[in-house]
CSV table of C-alpha atoms in Angstrom, one decimal:
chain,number,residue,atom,x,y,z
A,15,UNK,CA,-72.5,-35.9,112.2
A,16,UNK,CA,-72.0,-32.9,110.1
A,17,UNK,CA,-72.9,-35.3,106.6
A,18,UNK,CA,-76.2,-36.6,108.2
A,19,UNK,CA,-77.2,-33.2,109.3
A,20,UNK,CA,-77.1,-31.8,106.2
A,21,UNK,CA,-78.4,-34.5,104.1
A,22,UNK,CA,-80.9,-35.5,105.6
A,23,UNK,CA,-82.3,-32.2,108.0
A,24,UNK,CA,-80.4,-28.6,106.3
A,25,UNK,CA,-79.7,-29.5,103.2
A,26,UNK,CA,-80.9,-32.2,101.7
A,27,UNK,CA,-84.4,-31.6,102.0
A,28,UNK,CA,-84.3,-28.1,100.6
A,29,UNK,CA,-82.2,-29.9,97.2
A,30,UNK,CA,-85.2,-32.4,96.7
A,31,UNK,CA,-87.8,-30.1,97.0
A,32,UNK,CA,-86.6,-27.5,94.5
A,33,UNK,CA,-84.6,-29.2,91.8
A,34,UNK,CA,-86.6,-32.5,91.3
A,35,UNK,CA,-84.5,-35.2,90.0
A,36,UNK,CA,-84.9,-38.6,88.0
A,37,UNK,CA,-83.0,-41.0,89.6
A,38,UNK,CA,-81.6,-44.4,87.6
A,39,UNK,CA,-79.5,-47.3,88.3
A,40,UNK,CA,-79.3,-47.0,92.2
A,41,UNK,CA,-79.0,-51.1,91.9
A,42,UNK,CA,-75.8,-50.7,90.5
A,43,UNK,CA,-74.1,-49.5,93.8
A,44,UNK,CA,-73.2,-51.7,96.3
A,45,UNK,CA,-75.1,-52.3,99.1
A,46,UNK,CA,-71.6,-52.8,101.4
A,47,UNK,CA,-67.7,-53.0,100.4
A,48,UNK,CA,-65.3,-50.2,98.8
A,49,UNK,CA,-66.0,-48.9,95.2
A,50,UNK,CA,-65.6,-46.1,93.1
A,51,UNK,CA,-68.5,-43.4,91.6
A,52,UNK,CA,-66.6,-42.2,88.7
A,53,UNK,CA,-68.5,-39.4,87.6
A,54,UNK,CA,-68.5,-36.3,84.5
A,55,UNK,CA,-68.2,-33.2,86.4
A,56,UNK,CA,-70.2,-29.9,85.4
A,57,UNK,CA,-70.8,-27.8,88.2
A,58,UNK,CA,-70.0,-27.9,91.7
A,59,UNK,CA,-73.3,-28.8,92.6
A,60,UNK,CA,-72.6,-32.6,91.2
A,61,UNK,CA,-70.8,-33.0,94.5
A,62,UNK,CA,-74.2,-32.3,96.4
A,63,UNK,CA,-76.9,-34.0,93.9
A,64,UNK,CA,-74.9,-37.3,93.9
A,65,UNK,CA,-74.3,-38.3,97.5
A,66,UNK,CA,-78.4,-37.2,98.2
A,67,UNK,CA,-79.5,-40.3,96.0
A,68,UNK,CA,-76.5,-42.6,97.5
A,69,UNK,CA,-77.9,-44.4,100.7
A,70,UNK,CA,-74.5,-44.7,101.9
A,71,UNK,CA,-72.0,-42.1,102.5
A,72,UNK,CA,-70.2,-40.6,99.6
A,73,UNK,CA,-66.2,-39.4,100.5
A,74,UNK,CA,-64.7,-36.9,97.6
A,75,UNK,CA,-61.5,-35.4,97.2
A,76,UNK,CA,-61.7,-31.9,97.2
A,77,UNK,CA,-59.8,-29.3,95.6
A,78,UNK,CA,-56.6,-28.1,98.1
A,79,UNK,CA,-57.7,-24.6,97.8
A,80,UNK,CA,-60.5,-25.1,99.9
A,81,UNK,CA,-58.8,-25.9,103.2
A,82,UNK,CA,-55.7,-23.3,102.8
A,83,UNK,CA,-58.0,-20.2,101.8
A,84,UNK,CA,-56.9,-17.5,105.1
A,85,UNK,CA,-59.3,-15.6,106.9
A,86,UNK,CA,-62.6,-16.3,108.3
A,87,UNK,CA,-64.1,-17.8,105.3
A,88,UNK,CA,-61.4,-20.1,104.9
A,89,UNK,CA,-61.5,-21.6,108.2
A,90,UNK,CA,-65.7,-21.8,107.8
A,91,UNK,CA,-64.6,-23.6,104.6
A,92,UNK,CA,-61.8,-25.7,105.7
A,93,UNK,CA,-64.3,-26.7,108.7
A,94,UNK,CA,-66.9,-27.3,106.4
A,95,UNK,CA,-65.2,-29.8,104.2
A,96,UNK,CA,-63.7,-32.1,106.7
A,97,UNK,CA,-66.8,-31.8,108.8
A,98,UNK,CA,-68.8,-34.0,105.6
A,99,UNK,CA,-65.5,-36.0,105.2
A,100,UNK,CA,-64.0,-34.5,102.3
A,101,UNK,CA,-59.9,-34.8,101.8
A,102,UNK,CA,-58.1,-32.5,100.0
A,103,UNK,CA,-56.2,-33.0,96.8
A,104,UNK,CA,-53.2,-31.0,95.0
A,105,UNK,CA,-54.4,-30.8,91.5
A,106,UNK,CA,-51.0,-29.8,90.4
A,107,UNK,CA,-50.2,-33.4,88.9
A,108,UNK,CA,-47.5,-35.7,89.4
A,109,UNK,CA,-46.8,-36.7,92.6
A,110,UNK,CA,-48.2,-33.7,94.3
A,111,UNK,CA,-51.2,-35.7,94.5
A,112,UNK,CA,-50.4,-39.2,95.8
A,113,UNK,CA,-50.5,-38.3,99.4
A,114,UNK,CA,-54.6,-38.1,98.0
A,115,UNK,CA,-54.2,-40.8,96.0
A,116,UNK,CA,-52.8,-43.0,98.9
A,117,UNK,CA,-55.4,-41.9,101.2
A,118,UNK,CA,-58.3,-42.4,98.7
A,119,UNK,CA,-56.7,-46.2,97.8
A,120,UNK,CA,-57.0,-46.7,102.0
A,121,UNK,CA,-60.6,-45.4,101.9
A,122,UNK,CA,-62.0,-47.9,99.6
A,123,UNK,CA,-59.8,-50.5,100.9
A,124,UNK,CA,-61.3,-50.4,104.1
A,125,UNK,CA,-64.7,-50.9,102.4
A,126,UNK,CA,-66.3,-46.9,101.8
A,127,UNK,CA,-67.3,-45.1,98.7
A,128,UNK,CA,-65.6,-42.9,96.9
A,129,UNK,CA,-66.8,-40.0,94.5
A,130,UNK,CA,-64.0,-38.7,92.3
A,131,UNK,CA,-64.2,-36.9,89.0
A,132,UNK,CA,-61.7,-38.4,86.6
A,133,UNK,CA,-61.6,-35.4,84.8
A,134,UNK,CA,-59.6,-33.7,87.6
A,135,UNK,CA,-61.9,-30.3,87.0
A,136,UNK,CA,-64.9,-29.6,85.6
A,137,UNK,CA,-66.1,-29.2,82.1
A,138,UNK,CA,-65.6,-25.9,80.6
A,139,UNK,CA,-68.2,-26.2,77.9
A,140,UNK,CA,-70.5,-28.9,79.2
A,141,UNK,CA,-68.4,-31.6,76.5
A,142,UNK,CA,-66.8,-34.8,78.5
A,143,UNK,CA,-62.8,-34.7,78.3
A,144,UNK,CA,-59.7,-36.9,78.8
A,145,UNK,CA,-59.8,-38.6,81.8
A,146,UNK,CA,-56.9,-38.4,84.7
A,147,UNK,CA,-55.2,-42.0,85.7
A,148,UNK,CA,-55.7,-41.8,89.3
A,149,UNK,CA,-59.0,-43.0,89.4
A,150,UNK,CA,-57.8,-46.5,87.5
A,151,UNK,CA,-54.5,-46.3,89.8
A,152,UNK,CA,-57.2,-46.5,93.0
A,153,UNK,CA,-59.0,-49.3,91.4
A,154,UNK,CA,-56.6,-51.6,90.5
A,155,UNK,CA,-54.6,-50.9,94.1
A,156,UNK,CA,-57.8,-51.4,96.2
A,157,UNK,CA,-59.7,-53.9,93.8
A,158,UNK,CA,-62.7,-52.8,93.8
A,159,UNK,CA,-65.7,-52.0,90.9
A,160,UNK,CA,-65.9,-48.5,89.5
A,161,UNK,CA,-69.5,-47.3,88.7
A,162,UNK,CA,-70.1,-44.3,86.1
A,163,UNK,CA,-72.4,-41.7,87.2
A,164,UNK,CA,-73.5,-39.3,84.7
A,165,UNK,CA,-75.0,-35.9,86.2
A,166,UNK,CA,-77.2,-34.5,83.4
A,167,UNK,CA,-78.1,-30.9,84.1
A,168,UNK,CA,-76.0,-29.4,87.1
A,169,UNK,CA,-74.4,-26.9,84.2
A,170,UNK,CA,-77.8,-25.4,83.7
A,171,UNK,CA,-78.3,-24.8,87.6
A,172,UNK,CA,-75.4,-23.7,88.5
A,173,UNK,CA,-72.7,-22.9,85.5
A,174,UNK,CA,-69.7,-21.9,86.1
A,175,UNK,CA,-69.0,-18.3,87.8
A,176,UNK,CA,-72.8,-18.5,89.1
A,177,UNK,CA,-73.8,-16.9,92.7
A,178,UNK,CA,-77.2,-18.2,92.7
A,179,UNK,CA,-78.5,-21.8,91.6
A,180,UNK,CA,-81.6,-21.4,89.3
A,181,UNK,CA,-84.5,-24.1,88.9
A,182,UNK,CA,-84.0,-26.8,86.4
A,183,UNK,CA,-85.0,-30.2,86.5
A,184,UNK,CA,-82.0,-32.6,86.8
A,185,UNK,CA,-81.1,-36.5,86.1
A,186,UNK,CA,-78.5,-38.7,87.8
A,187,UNK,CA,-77.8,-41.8,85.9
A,188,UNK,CA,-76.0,-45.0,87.9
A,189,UNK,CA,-74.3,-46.8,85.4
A,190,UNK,CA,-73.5,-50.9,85.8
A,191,UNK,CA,-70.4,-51.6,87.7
A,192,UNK,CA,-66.7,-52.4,85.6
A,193,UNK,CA,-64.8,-54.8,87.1
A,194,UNK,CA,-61.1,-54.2,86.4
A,195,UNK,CA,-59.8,-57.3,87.8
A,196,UNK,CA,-58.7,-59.2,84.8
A,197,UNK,CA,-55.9,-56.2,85.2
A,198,UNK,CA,-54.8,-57.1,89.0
A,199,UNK,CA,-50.7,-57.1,89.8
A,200,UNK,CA,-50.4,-54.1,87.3
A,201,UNK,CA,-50.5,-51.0,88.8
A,202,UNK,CA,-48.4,-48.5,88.0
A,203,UNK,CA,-48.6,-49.7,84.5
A,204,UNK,CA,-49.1,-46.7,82.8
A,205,UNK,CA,-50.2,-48.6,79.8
A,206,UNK,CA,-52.6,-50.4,81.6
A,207,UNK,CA,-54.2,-47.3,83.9
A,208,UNK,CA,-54.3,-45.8,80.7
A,209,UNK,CA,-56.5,-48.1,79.2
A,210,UNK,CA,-58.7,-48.3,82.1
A,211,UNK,CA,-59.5,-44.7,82.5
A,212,UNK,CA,-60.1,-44.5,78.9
A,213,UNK,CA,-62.4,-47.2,79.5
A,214,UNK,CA,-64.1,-45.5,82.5
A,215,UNK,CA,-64.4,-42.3,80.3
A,216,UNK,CA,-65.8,-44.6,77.1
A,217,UNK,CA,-68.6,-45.6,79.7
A,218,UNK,CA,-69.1,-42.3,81.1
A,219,UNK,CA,-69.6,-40.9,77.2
A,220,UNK,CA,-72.2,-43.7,76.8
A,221,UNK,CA,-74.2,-42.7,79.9
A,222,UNK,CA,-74.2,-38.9,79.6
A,223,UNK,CA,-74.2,-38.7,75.8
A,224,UNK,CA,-71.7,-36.0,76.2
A,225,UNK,CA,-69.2,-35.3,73.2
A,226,UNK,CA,-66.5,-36.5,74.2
A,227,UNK,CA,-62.8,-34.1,73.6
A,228,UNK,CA,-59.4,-36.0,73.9
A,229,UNK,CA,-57.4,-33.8,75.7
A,230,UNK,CA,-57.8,-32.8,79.7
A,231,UNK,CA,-60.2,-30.1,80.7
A,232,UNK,CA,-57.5,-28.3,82.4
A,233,UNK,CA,-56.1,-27.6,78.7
A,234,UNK,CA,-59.0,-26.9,77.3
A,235,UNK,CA,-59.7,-24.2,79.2
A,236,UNK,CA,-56.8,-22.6,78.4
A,237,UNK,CA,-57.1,-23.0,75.0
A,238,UNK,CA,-61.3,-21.4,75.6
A,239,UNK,CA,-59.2,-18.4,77.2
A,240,UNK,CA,-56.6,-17.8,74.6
A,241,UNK,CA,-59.3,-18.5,72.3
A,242,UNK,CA,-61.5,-15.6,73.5
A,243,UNK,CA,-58.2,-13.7,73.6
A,244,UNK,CA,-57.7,-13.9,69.9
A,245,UNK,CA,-55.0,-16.0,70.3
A,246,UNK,CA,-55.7,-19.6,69.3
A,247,UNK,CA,-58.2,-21.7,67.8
A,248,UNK,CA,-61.3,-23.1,70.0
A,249,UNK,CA,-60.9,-26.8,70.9
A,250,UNK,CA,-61.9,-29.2,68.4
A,251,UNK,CA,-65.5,-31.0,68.4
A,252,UNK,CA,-64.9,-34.4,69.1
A,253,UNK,CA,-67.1,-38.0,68.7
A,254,UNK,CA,-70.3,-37.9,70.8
A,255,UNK,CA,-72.3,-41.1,72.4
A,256,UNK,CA,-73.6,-41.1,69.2
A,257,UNK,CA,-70.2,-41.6,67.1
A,258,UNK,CA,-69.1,-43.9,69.7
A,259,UNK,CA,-68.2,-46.5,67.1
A,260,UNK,CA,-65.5,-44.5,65.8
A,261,UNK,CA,-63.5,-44.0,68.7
A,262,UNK,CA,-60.3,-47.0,69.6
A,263,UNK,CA,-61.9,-50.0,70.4
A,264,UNK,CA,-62.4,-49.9,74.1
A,265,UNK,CA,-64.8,-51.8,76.5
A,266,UNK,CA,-67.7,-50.6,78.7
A,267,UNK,CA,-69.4,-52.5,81.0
């Protein structure tokens, strides 16, 4: 109840009005059965732009912090969250998260969508970084398609550390469905999950025409902080869309 009333009567209605957005590829989603949006992640606003162009209902994974926080804003939080369906996830890695993994394999398995961000955080610098295996771990365990979604813009509306969004016009791009089927019996493969999130990520490059850095966001931002410390060297530039035909040999779409 909670989902519908703010998509389409508090919320939703405000979004389209004041940050116009092009809209592509809304063909690509199913119209019924489980599948994955895959999706670059550069603001916390993604999570709201997304699911308004999505006919059906969008579930994420959500960061743990937001249903432990104590006090009154953590319970509004915590209530806010579960009330539009969202589950939470322990970002420390490992098997911290499969409880989330395990409940996002069931959702999809019994037919809904999924958004998840298989970078894990979002970008520090508005670059595209190493993707995180759960997302190909869900996929091959459910069988179902993953779609890219590239959100173009959320970074200048609401960057990161922002109180207020600010007007911008925005883009969300639906990319064609990749069928990971040829890889079924294999999960838990690291090889394999590998090589499908890597191919998820490839996709993801091609539709956002982000650069694209090989290492997780995560450690990137460490390496911004200690950076702006005086401590190491920024994170390296990396092969854009544009230099995609340098990177392994990998297969989108």
């Amino acid at each position: 109840m909670l989902y519908r009333l703010m998509k389409y009567v508090l919320l939703g209605p405000l979004l389209r009005l004041f940050w116009p957005t092009k809209v592509s590829g809304q063909e690509n989603i199913p119209a019924t059965g489980g599948a994955i949006l895959a999706s670059n992640h550069l603001a916390v606003a993604d999570s709201f732009f997304m699911p308004l162009y999505v006919q059906r209902r969008v579930t994420f994974p959500a960061k743990q912090e937001y249903f432990t926080e104590p006090g009154v804003k953590g319970r509004l939080k915590k209530w806010f969250f579960t009330g539009v369906g969202q589950f939470p996830i322990d970002r420390s890695g490992g098997s911290a998260a499969q409880a989330a993994l395990d409940t996002a394999t069931r959702l999809v398995g019994e037919g809904r969508l999924l958004g998840i961000y298989p970078e894990g955080t979002r970008s520090p610098d508005g670059r595209l970084y190493k993707g995180k295996t759960g997302v190909a771990r869900i996929a091959l365990e459910a069988a179902v398609p993953v779609i890219p979604v590239a959100m173009v813009g959320t970074d200048k509306v609401n960057p990161i550390g922002s109180k207020m969004w600010r007007p911008r016009r925005l883009e969300v791009r639906f990319g064609k469905p990749l069928d990971f089927s040829r890889y079924e019996g294999l999960s838990g493969d690291r090889f394999v999950e590998r090589s499908i999130t890597d191919e998820i990520m490839y996709a993801l490059m091609e539709l956002s025409g982000q650069e694209y850095v090989d290492i997780y966001a995560a450690k990137a931002k460490e390496l911004l902080a200690a950076e702006a410390a005086g401590l190491r060297p920024a994170v390296p530039a990396q092969p854009s869309a544009r230099d995609a035909a340098r990177l392994p040999e990998s297969k989108a779409g």
